[in-house]
């Protein structure tokens, strides 16, 4: 008698397992093949839509950085006031991530991402029509609060289709969305700045993101492994148990997990440095190196082009150079970033080509750490802990890191106005060195070899 239950079942009905087994195989194989095709198509549709979503979110942020100089002239704003415009966006962004993000694992992720896209685009679509500072602050705050849950929602959606083990290349590829969105948003804003004015530069990106929000709501596939998809097939008691388990993990409990506090502080510093370049580099190139507004805006994209390349190859860097050790790869990238920014300071007067090379390397090293520390590491830690805290953990690490982004605007504005741009750049190098030591310390004392 066959030991295969399917063969036994077929033998009982047909009386000949030898004849029945090929029939069963011919009946099962097409269905199995169809299931695999549907799974393959669904996971890459999810990847594409989440990639476009976060690229669109990033593009929404870029006109504020590119338009700082014409905004200051048109609205009579000083560097400190421009810095507080950054704060108006980034403070709600970080507060929502830290306070609400730990509950993201209990929500319908598709609906969360739809609301992120719709509300953030609705907030910015009329931004250029206003001149009152308080109205600009309100709209930036609404957009920042909405965008706060974009990254954890995307991480949760992708992690449902691509488990943490062996997904480094996938998240490296996904991380390119921030650079592509930044490059596209910057170039489009620069073009509108040159041909229209800063007031037009927010509208097209907002329309694109609003349209994308409805595409996500209707067409985004959710993995069967997510709570959202499982809940519809689970009995009420099971759903209640899962929701109760998820609700017991709050922000303070997440911070007690090994190495999470250190990574939050490191991400605080890394994001401060990155957003200082994102939001102030065009103005620095214009004021300090005397590029025209349009050339300064275009040249600032070399930092983000470097970020795209670095992020694209971050998975290969982790696997080939560091044997899959996530935190060691972050430390290595931060070291390259420190050296690149330091070289940029020394060689900034050497001309266009040298500036582009050093900014490219600085962007490649700094931006490539983002998908590792904000997505790969939270996924690995969540699986190590054996709990469904992927979105919550990603939100806390990313949100606590964004506290540094809150301070970026006022710090750079005040320091540049009081001490000059050179002091700002040296400060950024010092902060990145501190982040390097924090990550290196976490890697040294990490009990999970895959994280070290």
Short mmCIF file of C-alpha atoms in Angstrom, two decimals:
data_model
loop_
_atom_site.label_atom_id
_atom_site.label_comp_id
_atom_site.label_asym_id
_atom_site.label_seq_id
_atom_site.Cartn_x
_atom_site.Cartn_y
_atom_site.Cartn_z
CA UNK A 1 0.00 0.00 0.00
CA UNK A 2 1.24 3.46 -0.86
CA UNK A 3 2.32 5.61 2.06
CA UNK A 4 1.19 8.76 0.25
CA UNK A 5 -2.26 9.82 1.56
CA UNK A 6 -3.23 11.12 -1.85
CA UNK A 7 -2.37 7.77 -3.44
CA UNK A 8 -4.41 5.94 -0.78
CA UNK A 9 -7.38 8.19 -1.40
CA UNK A 10 -7.21 7.67 -5.15
CA UNK A 11 -6.75 3.92 -4.73
CA UNK A 12 -9.87 3.73 -2.56
CA UNK A 13 -11.97 5.46 -5.22
CA UNK A 14 -10.54 4.00 -8.38
CA UNK A 15 -9.05 0.68 -7.31
CA UNK A 16 -5.70 1.28 -9.04
CA UNK A 17 -3.21 3.65 -7.40
CA UNK A 18 -0.67 3.10 -10.16
CA UNK A 19 -3.15 4.39 -12.71
CA UNK A 20 -4.63 7.03 -10.45
CA UNK A 21 -1.42 8.72 -9.37
CA UNK A 22 -0.50 10.10 -12.82
CA UNK A 23 -4.07 11.31 -13.17
CA UNK A 24 -3.81 13.12 -9.86
CA UNK A 25 -0.49 14.63 -10.87
CA UNK A 26 -1.93 15.84 -14.14
CA UNK A 27 -4.85 17.36 -12.25
CA UNK A 28 -2.72 19.00 -9.54
CA UNK A 29 0.22 20.28 -11.54
CA UNK A 30 -1.67 22.89 -13.61
CA UNK A 31 -3.41 24.19 -10.48
CA UNK A 32 -0.15 24.33 -8.58
CA UNK A 33 1.52 26.07 -11.50
CA UNK A 34 -1.33 28.58 -11.72
CA UNK A 35 -1.07 29.28 -7.98
CA UNK A 36 2.67 29.91 -8.30
CA UNK A 37 2.09 32.26 -11.24
CA UNK A 38 -0.57 34.21 -9.32
CA UNK A 39 1.69 34.40 -6.25
CA UNK A 40 4.65 35.56 -8.34
CA UNK A 41 2.58 38.19 -10.15
CA UNK A 42 0.91 39.43 -6.96
CA UNK A 43 4.10 39.90 -5.00
CA UNK A 44 5.74 41.93 -7.76
CA UNK A 45 2.60 44.02 -8.28
CA UNK A 46 2.73 44.73 -4.53
CA UNK A 47 6.44 45.57 -4.82
CA UNK A 48 5.85 47.90 -7.79
CA UNK A 49 2.94 49.77 -6.18
CA UNK A 50 4.67 50.20 -2.81
CA UNK A 51 7.86 51.29 -4.60
CA UNK A 52 5.91 53.89 -6.60
CA UNK A 53 4.06 54.97 -3.46
CA UNK A 54 7.16 55.77 -1.46
CA UNK A 55 8.91 57.29 -4.47
CA UNK A 56 5.89 59.60 -4.81
CA UNK A 57 5.99 60.45 -1.10
CA UNK A 58 9.68 61.35 -1.42
CA UNK A 59 9.03 63.45 -4.53
CA UNK A 60 6.45 65.47 -2.57
CA UNK A 61 9.17 66.61 -0.15
CA UNK A 62 11.68 67.88 -2.69
CA UNK A 63 10.17 71.20 -3.89
CA UNK A 64 10.57 72.63 -0.37
CA UNK A 65 14.33 72.05 -0.50
CA UNK A 66 14.78 73.27 -4.09
CA UNK A 67 12.58 76.33 -3.59
CA UNK A 68 14.15 77.69 -0.40
CA UNK A 69 16.00 80.57 -2.03
CA UNK A 70 13.11 81.91 -4.20
CA UNK A 71 10.72 81.35 -1.28
CA UNK A 72 12.95 83.41 1.00
CA UNK A 73 13.03 86.22 -1.56
CA UNK A 74 9.31 86.11 -2.35
CA UNK A 75 8.07 85.72 1.22
CA UNK A 76 10.94 87.63 2.93
CA UNK A 77 12.06 84.68 5.07
CA UNK A 78 15.46 84.32 6.76
CA UNK A 79 17.47 81.12 7.16
CA UNK A 80 16.03 80.49 10.63
CA UNK A 81 12.45 80.83 9.34
CA UNK A 82 13.24 78.50 6.45
CA UNK A 83 14.57 76.02 8.99
CA UNK A 84 11.30 76.18 10.88
CA UNK A 85 9.41 75.30 7.70
CA UNK A 86 11.38 72.03 7.73
CA UNK A 87 10.41 71.66 11.38
CA UNK A 88 6.72 72.18 10.55
CA UNK A 89 6.84 69.12 8.28
CA UNK A 90 9.18 66.91 10.28
CA UNK A 91 7.85 67.37 13.83
CA UNK A 92 4.40 65.85 13.09
CA UNK A 93 6.14 63.21 10.95
CA UNK A 94 8.28 61.98 13.84
CA UNK A 95 5.59 62.34 16.53
CA UNK A 96 3.09 60.25 14.57
CA UNK A 97 5.67 57.56 13.83
CA UNK A 98 6.74 57.28 17.45
CA UNK A 99 3.29 57.48 19.06
CA UNK A 100 1.03 55.82 16.47
CA UNK A 101 3.50 53.67 14.53
CA UNK A 102 3.64 50.88 17.14
CA UNK A 103 -0.07 50.23 16.40
CA UNK A 104 0.48 49.95 12.65
CA UNK A 105 0.48 46.13 12.78
CA UNK A 106 -3.19 46.12 13.82
CA UNK A 107 -4.50 48.26 10.96
CA UNK A 108 -5.52 47.42 7.40
CA UNK A 109 -2.21 48.11 5.68
CA UNK A 110 -3.75 48.79 2.28
CA UNK A 111 -6.10 51.38 3.79
CA UNK A 112 -3.24 52.96 5.77
CA UNK A 113 -1.15 53.38 2.62
CA UNK A 114 -4.13 54.84 0.74
CA UNK A 115 -4.70 57.42 3.48
CA UNK A 116 -0.99 58.26 3.59
CA UNK A 117 -0.95 59.01 -0.14
CA UNK A 118 -4.30 60.77 -0.31
CA UNK A 119 -3.94 63.06 2.72
CA UNK A 120 -0.32 64.02 2.00
CA UNK A 121 -1.12 64.92 -1.62
CA UNK A 122 -4.29 66.78 -0.64
CA UNK A 123 -2.26 68.85 1.84
CA UNK A 124 0.37 69.90 -0.70
CA UNK A 125 -1.70 70.38 -3.85
CA UNK A 126 -2.52 74.01 -2.97
CA UNK A 127 0.73 74.82 -1.12
CA UNK A 128 2.02 77.23 -3.76
CA UNK A 129 -1.18 79.29 -3.67
CA UNK A 130 -0.53 80.54 -0.12
CA UNK A 131 1.75 83.29 1.17
CA UNK A 132 0.86 83.37 4.86
CA UNK A 133 3.52 81.61 6.91
CA UNK A 134 1.01 80.06 9.32
CA UNK A 135 -0.87 78.45 6.41
CA UNK A 136 2.33 77.03 4.94
CA UNK A 137 3.19 75.59 8.37
CA UNK A 138 -0.27 74.03 8.71
CA UNK A 139 -0.14 72.34 5.29
CA UNK A 140 3.39 71.05 5.85
CA UNK A 141 2.34 69.69 9.24
CA UNK A 142 -0.67 67.86 7.78
CA UNK A 143 1.47 66.36 5.03
CA UNK A 144 4.18 65.30 7.49
CA UNK A 145 1.69 63.63 9.83
CA UNK A 146 0.15 61.72 6.91
CA UNK A 147 3.48 60.59 5.46
CA UNK A 148 4.66 59.24 8.82
CA UNK A 149 3.04 55.82 8.36
CA UNK A 150 4.11 55.42 4.72
CA UNK A 151 7.40 53.62 5.38
CA UNK A 152 6.12 51.11 8.03
CA UNK A 153 3.11 50.31 5.83
CA UNK A 154 5.36 49.60 2.85
CA UNK A 155 7.72 47.48 4.97
CA UNK A 156 4.84 45.39 6.29
CA UNK A 157 3.33 44.88 2.84
CA UNK A 158 6.61 43.79 1.27
CA UNK A 159 7.68 41.62 4.21
CA UNK A 160 4.44 39.67 3.76
CA UNK A 161 5.60 38.58 0.30
CA UNK A 162 9.36 38.47 0.93
CA UNK A 163 10.45 36.95 4.28
CA UNK A 164 13.49 38.45 6.01
CA UNK A 165 15.78 35.51 5.24
CA UNK A 166 17.29 36.08 1.80
CA UNK A 167 15.45 39.37 1.18
CA UNK A 168 18.44 41.72 1.41
CA UNK A 169 18.58 42.24 -2.35
CA UNK A 170 14.81 42.82 -2.49
CA UNK A 171 14.96 45.54 0.16
CA UNK A 172 18.05 47.00 -1.46
CA UNK A 173 16.06 47.30 -4.67
CA UNK A 174 13.05 48.70 -2.81
CA UNK A 175 15.24 51.29 -1.08
CA UNK A 176 16.00 52.88 -4.46
CA UNK A 177 12.51 54.40 -4.35
CA UNK A 178 13.70 57.19 -2.05
CA UNK A 179 16.53 58.16 -4.39
CA UNK A 180 14.50 57.89 -7.59
CA UNK A 181 11.63 59.84 -6.04
CA UNK A 182 14.08 62.44 -4.76
CA UNK A 183 15.86 62.78 -8.10
CA UNK A 184 12.62 62.97 -10.06
CA UNK A 185 11.04 65.39 -7.59
CA UNK A 186 14.13 67.60 -7.60
CA UNK A 187 14.54 67.71 -11.38
CA UNK A 188 10.86 68.42 -11.96
CA UNK A 189 10.86 71.14 -9.28
CA UNK A 190 14.01 72.69 -10.82
CA UNK A 191 12.38 72.73 -14.28
CA UNK A 192 9.24 74.41 -12.91
CA UNK A 193 11.38 76.84 -10.93
CA UNK A 194 13.23 77.86 -14.09
CA UNK A 195 10.14 78.12 -16.33
CA UNK A 196 7.42 79.16 -13.86
CA UNK A 197 8.07 79.83 -10.15
CA UNK A 198 8.38 77.94 -6.87
CA UNK A 199 4.60 78.19 -6.47
CA UNK A 200 4.00 75.71 -9.31
CA UNK A 201 6.53 73.11 -8.16
CA UNK A 202 4.27 71.37 -5.61
CA UNK A 203 1.20 70.79 -7.80
CA UNK A 204 2.21 68.07 -10.36
CA UNK A 205 3.72 65.73 -7.75
CA UNK A 206 0.60 66.11 -5.61
CA UNK A 207 -1.67 65.15 -8.52
CA UNK A 208 0.47 62.08 -9.29
CA UNK A 209 0.39 60.89 -5.66
CA UNK A 210 -3.37 61.47 -5.38
CA UNK A 211 -4.06 59.37 -8.48
CA UNK A 212 -1.69 56.69 -7.17
CA UNK A 213 -3.58 56.55 -3.87
CA UNK A 214 -6.73 55.26 -5.61
CA UNK A 215 -4.71 52.77 -7.68
CA UNK A 216 -3.28 51.40 -4.43
CA UNK A 217 -6.71 51.20 -2.82
CA UNK A 218 -8.17 49.20 -5.71
CA UNK A 219 -5.30 47.10 -7.05
CA UNK A 220 -2.72 46.55 -4.26
CA UNK A 221 -2.50 42.79 -3.46
CA UNK A 222 -2.01 41.83 0.19
CA UNK A 223 -0.01 38.73 1.07
CA UNK A 224 -1.93 35.79 2.59
CA UNK A 225 0.70 35.76 5.36
CA UNK A 226 -0.38 39.16 6.72
CA UNK A 227 -2.84 39.48 9.61
CA UNK A 228 -5.08 41.56 7.36
CA UNK A 229 -5.53 38.72 4.88
CA UNK A 230 -5.65 35.93 7.49
CA UNK A 231 -8.25 37.69 9.62
CA UNK A 232 -11.01 37.20 7.04
CA UNK A 233 -10.47 33.40 7.21
CA UNK A 234 -9.96 33.19 10.98
CA UNK A 235 -12.69 32.55 13.57
CA UNK A 236 -13.63 35.55 15.72
CA UNK A 237 -11.87 34.12 18.78
CA UNK A 238 -8.61 33.71 16.86
CA UNK A 239 -8.85 37.24 15.45
CA UNK A 240 -9.47 38.60 18.94
CA UNK A 241 -6.44 36.76 20.28
CA UNK A 242 -4.21 38.11 17.52
CA UNK A 243 -5.43 41.66 17.99
CA UNK A 244 -4.90 41.37 21.74
CA UNK A 245 -1.36 40.09 21.26
CA UNK A 246 -0.54 42.89 18.84
CA UNK A 247 -1.97 45.52 21.15
CA UNK A 248 0.28 44.46 24.03
CA UNK A 249 3.44 45.60 22.23
CA UNK A 250 3.79 49.35 22.69
CA UNK A 251 6.61 51.77 21.93
CA UNK A 252 8.27 51.42 25.35
CA UNK A 253 8.31 47.64 25.06
CA UNK A 254 9.81 47.84 21.59
CA UNK A 255 12.58 50.09 22.92
CA UNK A 256 13.49 47.43 25.51
CA UNK A 257 14.42 44.94 22.79
CA UNK A 258 18.16 44.36 22.44
CA UNK A 259 20.00 47.06 20.42
CA UNK A 260 16.80 48.94 19.46
CA UNK A 261 17.62 52.02 21.57
CA UNK A 262 21.12 52.27 20.08
CA UNK A 263 19.78 51.90 16.56
CA UNK A 264 17.16 54.59 17.21
CA UNK A 265 19.88 57.01 18.32
CA UNK A 266 22.12 56.08 15.39
CA UNK A 267 19.23 56.58 12.97
CA UNK A 268 18.52 59.93 14.66
CA UNK A 269 22.01 61.10 13.63
CA UNK A 270 22.06 59.44 10.21
CA UNK A 271 18.76 61.01 9.21
CA UNK A 272 19.82 64.42 10.49
CA UNK A 273 22.86 64.30 8.20
CA UNK A 274 20.91 62.95 5.22
CA UNK A 275 18.11 65.48 5.41
CA UNK A 276 20.56 68.32 5.93
CA UNK A 277 21.90 67.46 2.47
CA UNK A 278 18.43 66.87 1.01
CA UNK A 279 16.97 70.15 2.25
CA UNK A 280 19.95 72.55 2.26
CA UNK A 281 22.43 71.40 -0.38
CA UNK A 282 20.90 73.51 -3.23
CA UNK A 283 21.06 76.64 -1.06
CA UNK A 284 24.65 75.88 0.03
CA UNK A 285 25.78 75.36 -3.57
CA UNK A 286 24.10 78.62 -4.57
CA UNK A 287 25.31 80.81 -1.69
CA UNK A 288 28.71 79.32 -0.92
CA UNK A 289 29.92 77.95 -4.27
CA UNK A 290 28.03 80.53 -6.37
CA UNK A 291 26.12 78.20 -8.69
CA UNK A 292 22.96 79.53 -10.32
CA UNK A 293 19.68 78.42 -8.71
CA UNK A 294 18.89 75.90 -11.46
CA UNK A 295 22.47 74.54 -11.62
CA UNK A 296 22.58 74.23 -7.84
CA UNK A 297 19.32 72.29 -7.88
CA UNK A 298 20.51 69.96 -10.63
CA UNK A 299 23.93 69.43 -9.06
CA UNK A 300 22.34 68.53 -5.71
CA UNK A 301 20.84 65.47 -7.42
CA UNK A 302 24.32 63.88 -7.54
CA UNK A 303 23.88 63.14 -3.82
CA UNK A 304 20.61 61.35 -4.59
CA UNK A 305 21.96 59.61 -7.68
CA UNK A 306 24.71 58.26 -5.45
CA UNK A 307 22.01 57.21 -3.00
CA UNK A 308 20.19 55.32 -5.75
CA UNK A 309 23.33 53.43 -6.77
CA UNK A 310 24.37 52.69 -3.18
CA UNK A 311 20.90 51.47 -2.23
CA UNK A 312 20.61 49.34 -5.38
CA UNK A 313 23.80 47.49 -4.49
CA UNK A 314 23.28 47.45 -0.72
CA UNK A 315 22.05 43.86 -0.80
CA UNK A 316 25.17 42.75 -2.68
CA UNK A 317 27.36 44.74 -0.27
CA UNK A 318 25.77 42.99 2.70
CA UNK A 319 26.13 39.52 1.21
CA UNK A 320 29.47 39.75 -0.61
CA UNK A 321 31.51 42.07 1.64
CA UNK A 322 29.99 41.39 5.06
CA UNK A 323 28.62 37.85 4.82
CA UNK A 324 25.04 38.92 5.52
CA UNK A 325 25.91 40.88 8.71
CA UNK A 326 23.55 43.85 8.63
CA UNK A 327 24.98 46.14 11.32
CA UNK A 328 28.59 45.67 10.20
CA UNK A 329 27.56 46.70 6.69
CA UNK A 330 25.91 49.87 8.07
CA UNK A 331 29.10 50.71 10.00
CA UNK A 332 31.19 50.26 6.86
CA UNK A 333 28.91 52.50 4.82
CA UNK A 334 28.97 55.19 7.50
CA UNK A 335 32.78 55.17 7.45
CA UNK A 336 32.76 55.75 3.70
CA UNK A 337 30.20 58.53 4.20
CA UNK A 338 32.36 60.31 6.79
CA UNK A 339 35.40 60.20 4.51
CA UNK A 340 33.37 61.42 1.52
CA UNK A 341 31.84 64.41 3.33
CA UNK A 342 35.24 65.30 4.75
CA UNK A 343 36.74 65.17 1.25
CA UNK A 344 33.91 67.36 -0.07
CA UNK A 345 34.72 70.00 2.58
CA UNK A 346 38.40 70.06 1.63
CA UNK A 347 37.86 69.99 -2.15
CA UNK A 348 34.68 72.08 -2.51
CA UNK A 349 36.58 74.85 -4.35
CA UNK A 350 38.23 72.40 -6.77
CA UNK A 351 35.46 72.52 -9.34
CA UNK A 352 32.35 70.82 -10.66
CA UNK A 353 33.75 67.32 -11.30
CA UNK A 354 35.34 66.85 -7.87
CA UNK A 355 32.18 68.16 -6.19
CA UNK A 356 30.04 65.69 -8.11
CA UNK A 357 32.30 62.73 -7.26
CA UNK A 358 32.43 63.46 -3.52
CA UNK A 359 28.69 64.18 -3.29
CA UNK A 360 27.96 60.98 -5.24
CA UNK A 361 30.03 58.89 -2.80
CA UNK A 362 28.54 60.65 0.24
CA UNK A 363 25.01 59.98 -1.04
CA UNK A 364 25.79 56.37 -1.92
CA UNK A 365 27.13 55.64 1.55
CA UNK A 366 24.57 57.57 3.60
CA UNK A 367 21.35 56.73 1.75
CA UNK A 368 22.26 53.04 1.36
CA UNK A 369 22.02 52.63 5.15
CA UNK A 370 18.31 53.53 5.10
CA UNK A 371 16.73 50.26 3.88
CA UNK A 372 19.13 48.30 6.09
CA UNK A 373 18.54 50.07 9.40
CA UNK A 374 14.88 51.00 8.75
CA UNK A 375 13.63 47.81 7.08
CA UNK A 376 16.03 44.83 7.05
CA UNK A 377 17.09 45.17 10.68
CA UNK A 378 13.49 45.56 12.05
CA UNK A 379 12.42 42.50 10.04
CA UNK A 380 15.34 40.45 11.37
CA UNK A 381 14.72 41.61 14.96
CA UNK A 382 10.98 40.86 14.68
CA UNK A 383 11.65 37.35 13.44
CA UNK A 384 14.25 36.87 16.18
CA UNK A 385 11.67 37.91 18.79
CA UNK A 386 9.06 35.63 17.20
CA UNK A 387 6.29 38.25 17.24
CA UNK A 388 4.36 40.18 14.61
CA UNK A 389 5.98 43.57 15.27
CA UNK A 390 7.52 44.30 11.87
CA UNK A 391 5.57 47.47 11.10
CA UNK A 392 5.70 48.68 14.70
CA UNK A 393 9.44 48.14 15.00
CA UNK A 394 10.14 49.72 11.62
CA UNK A 395 7.98 52.67 12.63
CA UNK A 396 9.73 53.18 15.98
CA UNK A 397 13.28 52.97 14.56
CA UNK A 398 12.35 55.17 11.61
CA UNK A 399 10.31 57.53 13.79
CA UNK A 400 12.93 57.96 16.48
CA UNK A 401 15.42 58.56 13.69
CA UNK A 402 13.10 61.23 12.36
CA UNK A 403 13.43 63.14 15.61
CA UNK A 404 16.89 63.99 14.26
CA UNK A 405 15.24 65.19 11.09
CA UNK A 406 13.05 67.49 13.20
CA UNK A 407 16.13 69.21 14.56
CA UNK A 408 17.90 69.35 11.19
CA UNK A 409 16.07 72.44 9.95
CA UNK A 410 16.54 74.70 13.00
CA UNK A 411 20.10 73.45 13.65
CA UNK A 412 21.35 74.04 10.10
CA UNK A 413 19.50 77.36 9.80
CA UNK A 414 20.83 78.74 13.10
CA UNK A 415 24.39 77.39 12.73
CA UNK A 416 24.71 78.56 9.11
CA UNK A 417 23.46 82.02 10.00
CA UNK A 418 25.65 82.35 13.12
CA UNK A 419 28.86 80.53 12.15
CA UNK A 420 28.76 79.90 8.39
CA UNK A 421 28.38 76.89 6.14
CA UNK A 422 31.82 75.38 6.87
CA UNK A 423 30.94 74.84 10.52
CA UNK A 424 27.70 73.12 9.43
CA UNK A 425 29.62 70.63 7.30
CA UNK A 426 32.11 69.81 10.06
CA UNK A 427 29.19 69.33 12.44
CA UNK A 428 27.60 66.83 10.03
CA UNK A 429 30.83 64.82 9.87
CA UNK A 430 31.03 64.72 13.67
CA UNK A 431 27.44 63.50 13.98
CA UNK A 432 28.01 60.76 11.43
CA UNK A 433 31.11 59.58 13.32
CA UNK A 434 29.01 59.25 16.51
CA UNK A 435 26.43 57.21 14.56
CA UNK A 436 29.24 54.98 13.29
CA UNK A 437 30.40 54.20 16.85
CA UNK A 438 26.82 53.46 17.99
CA UNK A 439 26.23 51.00 15.14
CA UNK A 440 29.65 49.41 15.64
CA UNK A 441 28.91 48.97 19.35
CA UNK A 442 25.52 47.38 18.57
CA UNK A 443 27.15 44.98 16.11
CA UNK A 444 29.82 43.98 18.66
CA UNK A 445 27.31 43.08 21.38
CA UNK A 446 24.60 41.61 19.16
CA UNK A 447 23.82 37.98 19.99
CA UNK A 448 22.22 37.33 16.58
CA UNK A 449 25.04 36.68 14.08
CA UNK A 450 22.89 37.73 11.13
CA UNK A 451 22.42 41.17 12.70
CA UNK A 452 26.00 41.71 13.91
#
